[in-house]
Coordinates of C-alpha atoms in Angstrom, one line a residue:
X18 CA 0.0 0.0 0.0
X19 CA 1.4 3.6 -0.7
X20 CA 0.6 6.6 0.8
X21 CA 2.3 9.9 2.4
X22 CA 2.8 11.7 5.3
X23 CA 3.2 15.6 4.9
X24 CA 5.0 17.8 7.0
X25 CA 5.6 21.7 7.3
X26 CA 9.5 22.6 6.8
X27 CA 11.0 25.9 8.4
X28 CA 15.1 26.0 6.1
X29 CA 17.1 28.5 7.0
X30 CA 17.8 31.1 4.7
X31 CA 20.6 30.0 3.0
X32 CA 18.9 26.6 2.6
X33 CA 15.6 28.2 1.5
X34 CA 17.7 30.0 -1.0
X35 CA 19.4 26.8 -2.1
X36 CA 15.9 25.1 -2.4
X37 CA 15.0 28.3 -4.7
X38 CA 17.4 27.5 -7.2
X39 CA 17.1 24.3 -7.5
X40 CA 13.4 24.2 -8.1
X41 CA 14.4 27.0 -10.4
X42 CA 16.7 24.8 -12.3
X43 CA 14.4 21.7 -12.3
X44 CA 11.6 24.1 -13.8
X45 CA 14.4 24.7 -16.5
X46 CA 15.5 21.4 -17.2
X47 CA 11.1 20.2 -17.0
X48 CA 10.7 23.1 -20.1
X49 CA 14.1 21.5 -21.7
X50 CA 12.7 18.1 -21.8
X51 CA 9.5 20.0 -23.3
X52 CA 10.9 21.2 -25.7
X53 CA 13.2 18.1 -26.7
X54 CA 10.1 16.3 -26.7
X55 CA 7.9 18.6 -29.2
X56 CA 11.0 19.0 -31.6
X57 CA 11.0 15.4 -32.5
X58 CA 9.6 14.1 -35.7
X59 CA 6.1 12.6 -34.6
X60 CA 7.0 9.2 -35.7
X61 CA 10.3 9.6 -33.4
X62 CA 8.9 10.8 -30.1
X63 CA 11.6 10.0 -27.5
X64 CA 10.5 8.1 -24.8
X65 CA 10.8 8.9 -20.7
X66 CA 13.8 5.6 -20.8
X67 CA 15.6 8.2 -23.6
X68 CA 15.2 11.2 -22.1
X69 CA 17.2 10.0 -19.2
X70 CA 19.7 9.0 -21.5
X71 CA 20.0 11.9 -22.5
X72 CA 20.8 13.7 -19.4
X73 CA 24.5 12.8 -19.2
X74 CA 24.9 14.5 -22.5
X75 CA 22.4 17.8 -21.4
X76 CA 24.7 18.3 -18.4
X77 CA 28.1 18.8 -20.2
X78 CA 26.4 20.9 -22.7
X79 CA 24.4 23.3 -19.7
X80 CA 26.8 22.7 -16.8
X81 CA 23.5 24.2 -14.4
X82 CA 22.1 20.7 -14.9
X83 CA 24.9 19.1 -13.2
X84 CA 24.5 20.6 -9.9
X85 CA 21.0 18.8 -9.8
X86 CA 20.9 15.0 -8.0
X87 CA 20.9 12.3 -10.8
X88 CA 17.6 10.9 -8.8
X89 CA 15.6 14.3 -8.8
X90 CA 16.6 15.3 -12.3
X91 CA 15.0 11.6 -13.2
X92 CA 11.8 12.5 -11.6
X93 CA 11.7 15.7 -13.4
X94 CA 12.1 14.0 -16.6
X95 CA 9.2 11.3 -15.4
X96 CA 6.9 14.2 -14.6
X97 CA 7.0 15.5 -18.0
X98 CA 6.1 12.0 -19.0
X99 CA 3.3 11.3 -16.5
X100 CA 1.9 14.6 -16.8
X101 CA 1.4 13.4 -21.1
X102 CA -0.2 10.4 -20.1
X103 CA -2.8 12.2 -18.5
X104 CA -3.0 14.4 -21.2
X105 CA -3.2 11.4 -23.5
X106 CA -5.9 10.1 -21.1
X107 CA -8.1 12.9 -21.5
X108 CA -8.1 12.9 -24.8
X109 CA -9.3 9.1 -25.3
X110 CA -12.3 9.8 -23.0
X111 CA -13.5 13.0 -25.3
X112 CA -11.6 16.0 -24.0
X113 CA -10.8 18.9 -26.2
X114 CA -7.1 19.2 -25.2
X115 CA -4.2 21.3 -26.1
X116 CA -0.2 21.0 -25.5
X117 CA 1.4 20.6 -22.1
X118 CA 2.4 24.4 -21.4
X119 CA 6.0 25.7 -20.9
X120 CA 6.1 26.3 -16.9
X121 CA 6.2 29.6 -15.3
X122 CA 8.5 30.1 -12.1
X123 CA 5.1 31.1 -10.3
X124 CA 4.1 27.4 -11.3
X125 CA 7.0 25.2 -10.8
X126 CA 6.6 24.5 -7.0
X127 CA 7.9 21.4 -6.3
X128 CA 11.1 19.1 -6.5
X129 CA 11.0 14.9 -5.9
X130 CA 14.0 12.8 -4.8
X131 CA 13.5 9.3 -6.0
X132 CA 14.8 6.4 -4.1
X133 CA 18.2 8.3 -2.7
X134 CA 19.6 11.5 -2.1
X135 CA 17.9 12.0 0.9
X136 CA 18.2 11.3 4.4
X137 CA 15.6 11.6 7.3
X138 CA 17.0 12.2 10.9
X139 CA 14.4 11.9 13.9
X140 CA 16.0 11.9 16.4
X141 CA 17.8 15.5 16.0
X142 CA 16.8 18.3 18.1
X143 CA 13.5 18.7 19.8
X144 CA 11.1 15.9 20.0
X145 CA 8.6 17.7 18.2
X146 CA 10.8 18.5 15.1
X147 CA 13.0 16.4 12.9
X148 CA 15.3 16.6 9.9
X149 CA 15.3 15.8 6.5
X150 CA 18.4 16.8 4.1
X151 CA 18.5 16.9 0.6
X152 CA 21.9 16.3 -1.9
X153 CA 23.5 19.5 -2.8
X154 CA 20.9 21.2 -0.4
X155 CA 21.2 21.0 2.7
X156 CA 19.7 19.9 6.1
X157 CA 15.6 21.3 6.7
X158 CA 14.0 21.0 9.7
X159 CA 10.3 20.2 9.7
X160 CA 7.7 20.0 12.5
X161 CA 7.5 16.1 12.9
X162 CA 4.1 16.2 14.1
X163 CA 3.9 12.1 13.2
X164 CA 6.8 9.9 13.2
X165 CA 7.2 7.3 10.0
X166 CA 5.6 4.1 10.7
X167 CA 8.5 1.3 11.5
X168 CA 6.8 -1.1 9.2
X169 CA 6.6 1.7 6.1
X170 CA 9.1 2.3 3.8
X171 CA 10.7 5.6 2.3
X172 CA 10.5 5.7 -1.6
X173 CA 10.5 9.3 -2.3
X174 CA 10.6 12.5 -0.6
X175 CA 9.0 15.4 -2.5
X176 CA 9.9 19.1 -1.2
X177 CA 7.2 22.0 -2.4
X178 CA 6.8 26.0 -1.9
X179 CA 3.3 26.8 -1.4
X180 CA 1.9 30.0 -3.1
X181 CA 2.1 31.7 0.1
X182 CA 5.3 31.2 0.8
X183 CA 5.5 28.5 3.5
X184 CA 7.4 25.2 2.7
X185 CA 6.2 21.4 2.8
X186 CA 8.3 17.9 2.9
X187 CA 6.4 15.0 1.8
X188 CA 7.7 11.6 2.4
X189 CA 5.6 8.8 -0.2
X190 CA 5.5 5.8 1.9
X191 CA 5.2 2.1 1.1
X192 CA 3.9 -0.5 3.5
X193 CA 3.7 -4.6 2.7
X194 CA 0.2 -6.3 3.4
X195 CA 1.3 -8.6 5.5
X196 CA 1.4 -5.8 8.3
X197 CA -1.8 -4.2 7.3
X198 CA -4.5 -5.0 9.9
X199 CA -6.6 -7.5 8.7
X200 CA -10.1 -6.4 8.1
X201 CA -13.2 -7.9 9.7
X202 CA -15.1 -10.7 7.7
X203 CA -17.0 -10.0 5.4
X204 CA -19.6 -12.4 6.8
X205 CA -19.2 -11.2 10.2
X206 CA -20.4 -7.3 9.2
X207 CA -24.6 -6.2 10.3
X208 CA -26.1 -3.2 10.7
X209 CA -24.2 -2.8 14.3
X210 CA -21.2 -2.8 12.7
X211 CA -21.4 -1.2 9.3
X212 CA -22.4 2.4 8.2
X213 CA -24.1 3.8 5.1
X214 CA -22.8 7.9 4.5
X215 CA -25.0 10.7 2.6
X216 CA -22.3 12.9 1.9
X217 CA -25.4 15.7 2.3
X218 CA -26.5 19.5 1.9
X219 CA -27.8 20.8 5.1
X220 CA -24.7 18.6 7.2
X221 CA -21.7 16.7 6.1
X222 CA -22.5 13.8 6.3
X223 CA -25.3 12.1 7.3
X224 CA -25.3 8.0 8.8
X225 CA -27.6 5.3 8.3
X226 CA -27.4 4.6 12.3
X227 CA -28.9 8.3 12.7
X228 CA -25.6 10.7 13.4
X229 CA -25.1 13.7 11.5
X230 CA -21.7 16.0 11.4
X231 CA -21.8 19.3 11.3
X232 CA -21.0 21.5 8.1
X233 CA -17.2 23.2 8.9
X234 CA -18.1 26.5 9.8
X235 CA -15.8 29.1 7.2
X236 CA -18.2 32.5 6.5
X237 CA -15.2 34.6 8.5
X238 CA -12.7 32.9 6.1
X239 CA -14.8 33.4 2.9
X240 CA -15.5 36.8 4.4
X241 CA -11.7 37.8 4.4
X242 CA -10.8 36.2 0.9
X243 CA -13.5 38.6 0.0
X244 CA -12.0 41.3 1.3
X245 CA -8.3 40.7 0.5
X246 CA -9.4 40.1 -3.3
X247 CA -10.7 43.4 -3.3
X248 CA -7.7 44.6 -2.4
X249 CA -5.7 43.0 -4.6
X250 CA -8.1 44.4 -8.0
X251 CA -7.4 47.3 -6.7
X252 CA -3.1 46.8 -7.5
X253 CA -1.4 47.4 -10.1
X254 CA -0.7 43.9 -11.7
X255 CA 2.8 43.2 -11.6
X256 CA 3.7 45.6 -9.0
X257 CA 5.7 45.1 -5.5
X258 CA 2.2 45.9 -3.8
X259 CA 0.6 43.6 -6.1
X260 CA 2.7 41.0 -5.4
X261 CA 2.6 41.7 -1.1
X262 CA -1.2 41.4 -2.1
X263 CA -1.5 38.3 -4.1
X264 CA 0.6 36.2 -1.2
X265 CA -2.2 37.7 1.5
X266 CA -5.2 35.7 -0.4
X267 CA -3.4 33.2 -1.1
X268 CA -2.4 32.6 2.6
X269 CA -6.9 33.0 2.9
X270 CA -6.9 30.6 0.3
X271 CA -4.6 28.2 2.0
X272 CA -5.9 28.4 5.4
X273 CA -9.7 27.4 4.1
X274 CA -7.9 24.6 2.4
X275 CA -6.3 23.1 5.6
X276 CA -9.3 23.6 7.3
X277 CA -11.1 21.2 5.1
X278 CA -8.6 19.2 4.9
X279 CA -7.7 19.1 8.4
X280 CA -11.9 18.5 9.0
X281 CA -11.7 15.7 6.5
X282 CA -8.8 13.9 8.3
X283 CA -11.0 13.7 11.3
X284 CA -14.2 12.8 10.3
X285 CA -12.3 9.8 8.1
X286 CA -10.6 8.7 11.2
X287 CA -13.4 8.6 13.6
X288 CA -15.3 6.7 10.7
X289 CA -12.7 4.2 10.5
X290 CA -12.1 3.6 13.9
X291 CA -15.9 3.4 14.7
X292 CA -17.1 0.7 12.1
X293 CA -16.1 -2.7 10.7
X294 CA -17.3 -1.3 7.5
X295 CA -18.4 2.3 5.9
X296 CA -20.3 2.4 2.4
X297 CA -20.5 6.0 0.3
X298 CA -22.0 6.9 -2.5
X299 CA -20.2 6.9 -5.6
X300 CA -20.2 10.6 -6.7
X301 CA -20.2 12.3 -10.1
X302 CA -18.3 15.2 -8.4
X303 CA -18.2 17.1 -12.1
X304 CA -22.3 17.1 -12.6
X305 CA -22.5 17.7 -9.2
X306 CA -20.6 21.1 -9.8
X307 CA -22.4 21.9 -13.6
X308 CA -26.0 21.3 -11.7
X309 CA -28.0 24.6 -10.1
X310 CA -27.2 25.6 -6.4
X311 CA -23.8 26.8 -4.4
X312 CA -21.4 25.1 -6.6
X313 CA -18.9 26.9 -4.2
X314 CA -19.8 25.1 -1.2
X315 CA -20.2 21.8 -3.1
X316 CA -16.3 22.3 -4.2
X317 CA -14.8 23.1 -1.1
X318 CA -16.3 19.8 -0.1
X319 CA -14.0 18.1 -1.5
X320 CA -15.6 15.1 -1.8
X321 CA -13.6 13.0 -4.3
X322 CA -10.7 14.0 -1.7
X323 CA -13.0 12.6 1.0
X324 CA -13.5 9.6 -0.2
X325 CA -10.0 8.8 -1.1
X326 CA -8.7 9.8 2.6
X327 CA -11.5 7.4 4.0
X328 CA -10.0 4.4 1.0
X329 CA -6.6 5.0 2.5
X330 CA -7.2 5.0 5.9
X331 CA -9.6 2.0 6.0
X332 CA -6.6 -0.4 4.9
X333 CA -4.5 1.0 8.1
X334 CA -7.0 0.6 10.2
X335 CA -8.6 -2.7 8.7
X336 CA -11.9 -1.5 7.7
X337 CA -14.2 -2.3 4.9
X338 CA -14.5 0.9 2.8
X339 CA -17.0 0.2 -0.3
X340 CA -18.5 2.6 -2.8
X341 CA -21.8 1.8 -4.2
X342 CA -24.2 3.3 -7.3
X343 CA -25.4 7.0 -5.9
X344 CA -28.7 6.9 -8.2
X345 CA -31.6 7.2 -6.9
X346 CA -30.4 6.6 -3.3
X347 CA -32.6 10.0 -2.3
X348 CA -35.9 8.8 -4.7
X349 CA -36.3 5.3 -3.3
X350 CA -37.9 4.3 -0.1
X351 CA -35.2 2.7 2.0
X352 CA -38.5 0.9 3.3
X353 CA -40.4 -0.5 0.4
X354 CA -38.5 0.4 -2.2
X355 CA -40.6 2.7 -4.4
X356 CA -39.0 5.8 -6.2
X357 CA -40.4 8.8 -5.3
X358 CA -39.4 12.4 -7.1
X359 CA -38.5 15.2 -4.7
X360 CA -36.9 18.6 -5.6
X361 CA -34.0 19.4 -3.4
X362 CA -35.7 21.6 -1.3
X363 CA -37.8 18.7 0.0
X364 CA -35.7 17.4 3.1
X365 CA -38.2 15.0 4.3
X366 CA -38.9 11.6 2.8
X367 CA -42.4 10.7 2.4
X368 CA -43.1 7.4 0.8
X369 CA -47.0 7.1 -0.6
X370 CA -46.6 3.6 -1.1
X371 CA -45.7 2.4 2.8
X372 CA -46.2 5.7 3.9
X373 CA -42.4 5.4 5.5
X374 CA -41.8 8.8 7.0
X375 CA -38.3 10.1 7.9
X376 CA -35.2 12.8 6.9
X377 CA -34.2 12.8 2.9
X378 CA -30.8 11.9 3.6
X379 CA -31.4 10.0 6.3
X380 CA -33.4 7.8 3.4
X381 CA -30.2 8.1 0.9
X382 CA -28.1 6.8 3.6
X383 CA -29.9 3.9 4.7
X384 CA -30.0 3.0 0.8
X385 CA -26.3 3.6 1.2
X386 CA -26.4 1.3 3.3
X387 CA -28.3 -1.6 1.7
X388 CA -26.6 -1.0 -1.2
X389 CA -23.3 -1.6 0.0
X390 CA -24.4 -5.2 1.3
X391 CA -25.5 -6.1 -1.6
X392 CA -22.4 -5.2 -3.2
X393 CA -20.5 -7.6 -1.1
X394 CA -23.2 -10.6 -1.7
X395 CA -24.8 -10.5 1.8
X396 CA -28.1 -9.1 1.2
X397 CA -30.2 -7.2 3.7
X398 CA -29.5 -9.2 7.1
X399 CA -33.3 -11.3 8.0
X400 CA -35.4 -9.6 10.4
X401 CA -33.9 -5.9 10.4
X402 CA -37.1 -3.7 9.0
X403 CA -35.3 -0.5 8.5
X404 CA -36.9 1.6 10.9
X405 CA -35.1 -0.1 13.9
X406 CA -31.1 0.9 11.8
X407 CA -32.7 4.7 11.0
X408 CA -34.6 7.0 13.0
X409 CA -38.4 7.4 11.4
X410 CA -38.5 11.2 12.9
X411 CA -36.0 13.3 11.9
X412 CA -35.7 14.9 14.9
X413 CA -33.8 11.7 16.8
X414 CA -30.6 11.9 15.2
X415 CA -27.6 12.4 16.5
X416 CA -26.0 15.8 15.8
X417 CA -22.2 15.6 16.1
X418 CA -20.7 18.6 16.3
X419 CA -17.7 19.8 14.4
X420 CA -16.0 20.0 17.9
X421 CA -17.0 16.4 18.8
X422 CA -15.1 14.8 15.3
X423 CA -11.9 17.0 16.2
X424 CA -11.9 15.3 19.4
X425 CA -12.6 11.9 19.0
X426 CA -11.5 11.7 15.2
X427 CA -8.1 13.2 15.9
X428 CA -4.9 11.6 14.3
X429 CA -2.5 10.0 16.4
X430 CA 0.8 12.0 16.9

């Protein structure tokens, strides 16, 4: 299994200076490979295997390329590469697509070291901080808010300068199976152990066992973007103000994203840890965004980023995480069946067929539910009529507070 852990890094000037160049001079060699790449004949296109070939012969002709580590200047080359296949990708499934761009400094951000060239000291200064250094950098210290897992292994380390400024290490981890947790089986999971989530309008999320999260509360942030984009309309583009100005909003823009990011994290842990097994909707997240209401609130979500954070962290904890069809889980009757057509304003579930009364997504999430055995062949467990798994009045569930996930969701340290 692969994932990362992400850490803030505080260098030093002269190392922050040091990682400026050299992100400088990977952009540089990323727009050389570019540009190798589009001068080819079309029946000639080199591949990512001669590109790197090719390096040897790049760094006695531009002697700046040879102060770059042979790994890192690899991964460079590879990113160009990956970054065509998902061009290539796009275009197979109907996309009107153009040319990979040449990249800007503003957009060049970040630097990978694949394999070596890196070394990661934990045990240097405070408890709280650790060290990472990077060939023909230098040593940066980083707030080592979680240590590495023993069992997980280092493949690359990935360091990146955010638009306002602040620097991040990123270690991409690898862990085998075998010490995974084993998850429950399959044929051991009910409704006392498994969950259905509405990923919903009016809250979060909203369970099939009658618990709803709160909605992260962000009107004083969207407030002062607001503001600090005003300000910044009003410079002149290009200027030192300007430029003071844009790295305000985007320190706005970055704090909203941790925020949600941050709220994610929890809520996916305390799912997790509370059930054997958690079934979500599968989302169109693009038609979600196209359709009418606050596309803006819908995006900031996050819900495709959801949903991966809760895949991920069900295989370290050993938990069933499945996603199941999201159509029609808000028109049919979690009771009977029968597909009922609501607008979105209607947030009660009404069913005229078994006259099955309770909250809309409280309905969708019981489907959710449902669903989700039946995508792992066990069918609705005998003698469990739904009203005993959800609440018939909307009024019984469980409101957890934002508060309550940061507590009991939070991530070990």
């Amino acid at each position: 299994m692969e994932y990362s852990h992400r850490y803030h890094a505080y260098p030093t000037q002269e190392v922050a200076a040091r990682l400026e160049h050299h992100l400088n001079v990977h952009r540089q060699l990323y727009n050389h490979v570019r540009w190798d790449y589009e001068n080819s004949p079309e029946d000639d296109k080199p591949s990512e295997y001669d590109q790197n070939n090719k390096l040897p012969e790049w760094k006695r002709k531009w002697p700046v390329f040879s102060e770059l580590h042979s790994k890192a200047a690899q991964a460079t080359v590879a990113r160009f590469h990956r970054n065509l296949s998902n061009l290539r990708k796009k275009k197979e499934k109907g996309y009107n697509i153009g040319r990979l761009k040449r990249q800007a400094p503003a957009e060049y951000r970040s630097v990978t070291y694949n394999q070596s060239g890196f070394d990661l000291d934990e045990k240097r200064g405070h408890d709280k901080y650790g060290y990472v250094r990077f060939s023909k950098i230098g040593w940066v210290k980083l707030r080592y808010s979680r240590p590495i897992p023993d069992h997980a292994t280092i493949k690359e380390v990935t360091f990146k300068k955010e638009r306002n400024g602040e620097w991040f290490v990123s270690f991409g981890l690898e862990t085998d199976d075998a010490n995974l947790p084993e998850k429950p089986a399959v044929d051991s999971l009910d409704t006392s152990n498994s969950v259905g989530i509405d990923l919903g309008i009016l809250n979060y999320i909203h369970t099939s066992d009658g618990k709803t999260v709160d909605w992260l509360d962000l009107e004083d942030d969207y407030e002062r973007l607001c503001r600090e984009q005003r300000k910044l309309s009003r410079k002149e583009k290009g200027s030192n103000n300007y430029e003071k100005q844009r790295v305000e909003v985007a320190k706005v823009t970055r704090r909203i994203r941790r925020k949600v990011l941050d709220y994610q994290h929890k809520i996916t842990t305390w799912l997790v840890k509370e059930y054997d097994a958690v079934f979500v909707e599968d989302l169109n997240i693009q038609s979600m965004l196209q359709g009418d209401g606050n596309a803006r609130n819908k995006q900031d979500t996050a819900w495709r980023q959801f949903i991966t954070l809760l895949e991920y962290k069900a295989e370290l904890y050993g938990t069933h995480v499945v996603q199941v069809e999201a159509r029609g889980t808000t028109k049919e009757c979690a009771s009977c069946g029968v597909e009922t057509s609501k607008p979105i304003w209607v947030r009660e579930h009404s069913c005229p067929s078994c006259g099955f009364e309770t909250d809309r997504d409280a309905n969708a999430a019981m489907n959710v539910l449902k669903r989700g055995f039946s995508e792992l062949g066990l069918g609705w467990p005998e003698g469990t009529p739904v009203e005993t798994v959800t609440a018939t009045d909307a009024a019984d569930f469980q409101r957890v507070s934002a508060s309550h996930v940061l507590e009991t969701g939070s991530l070990p340290s």
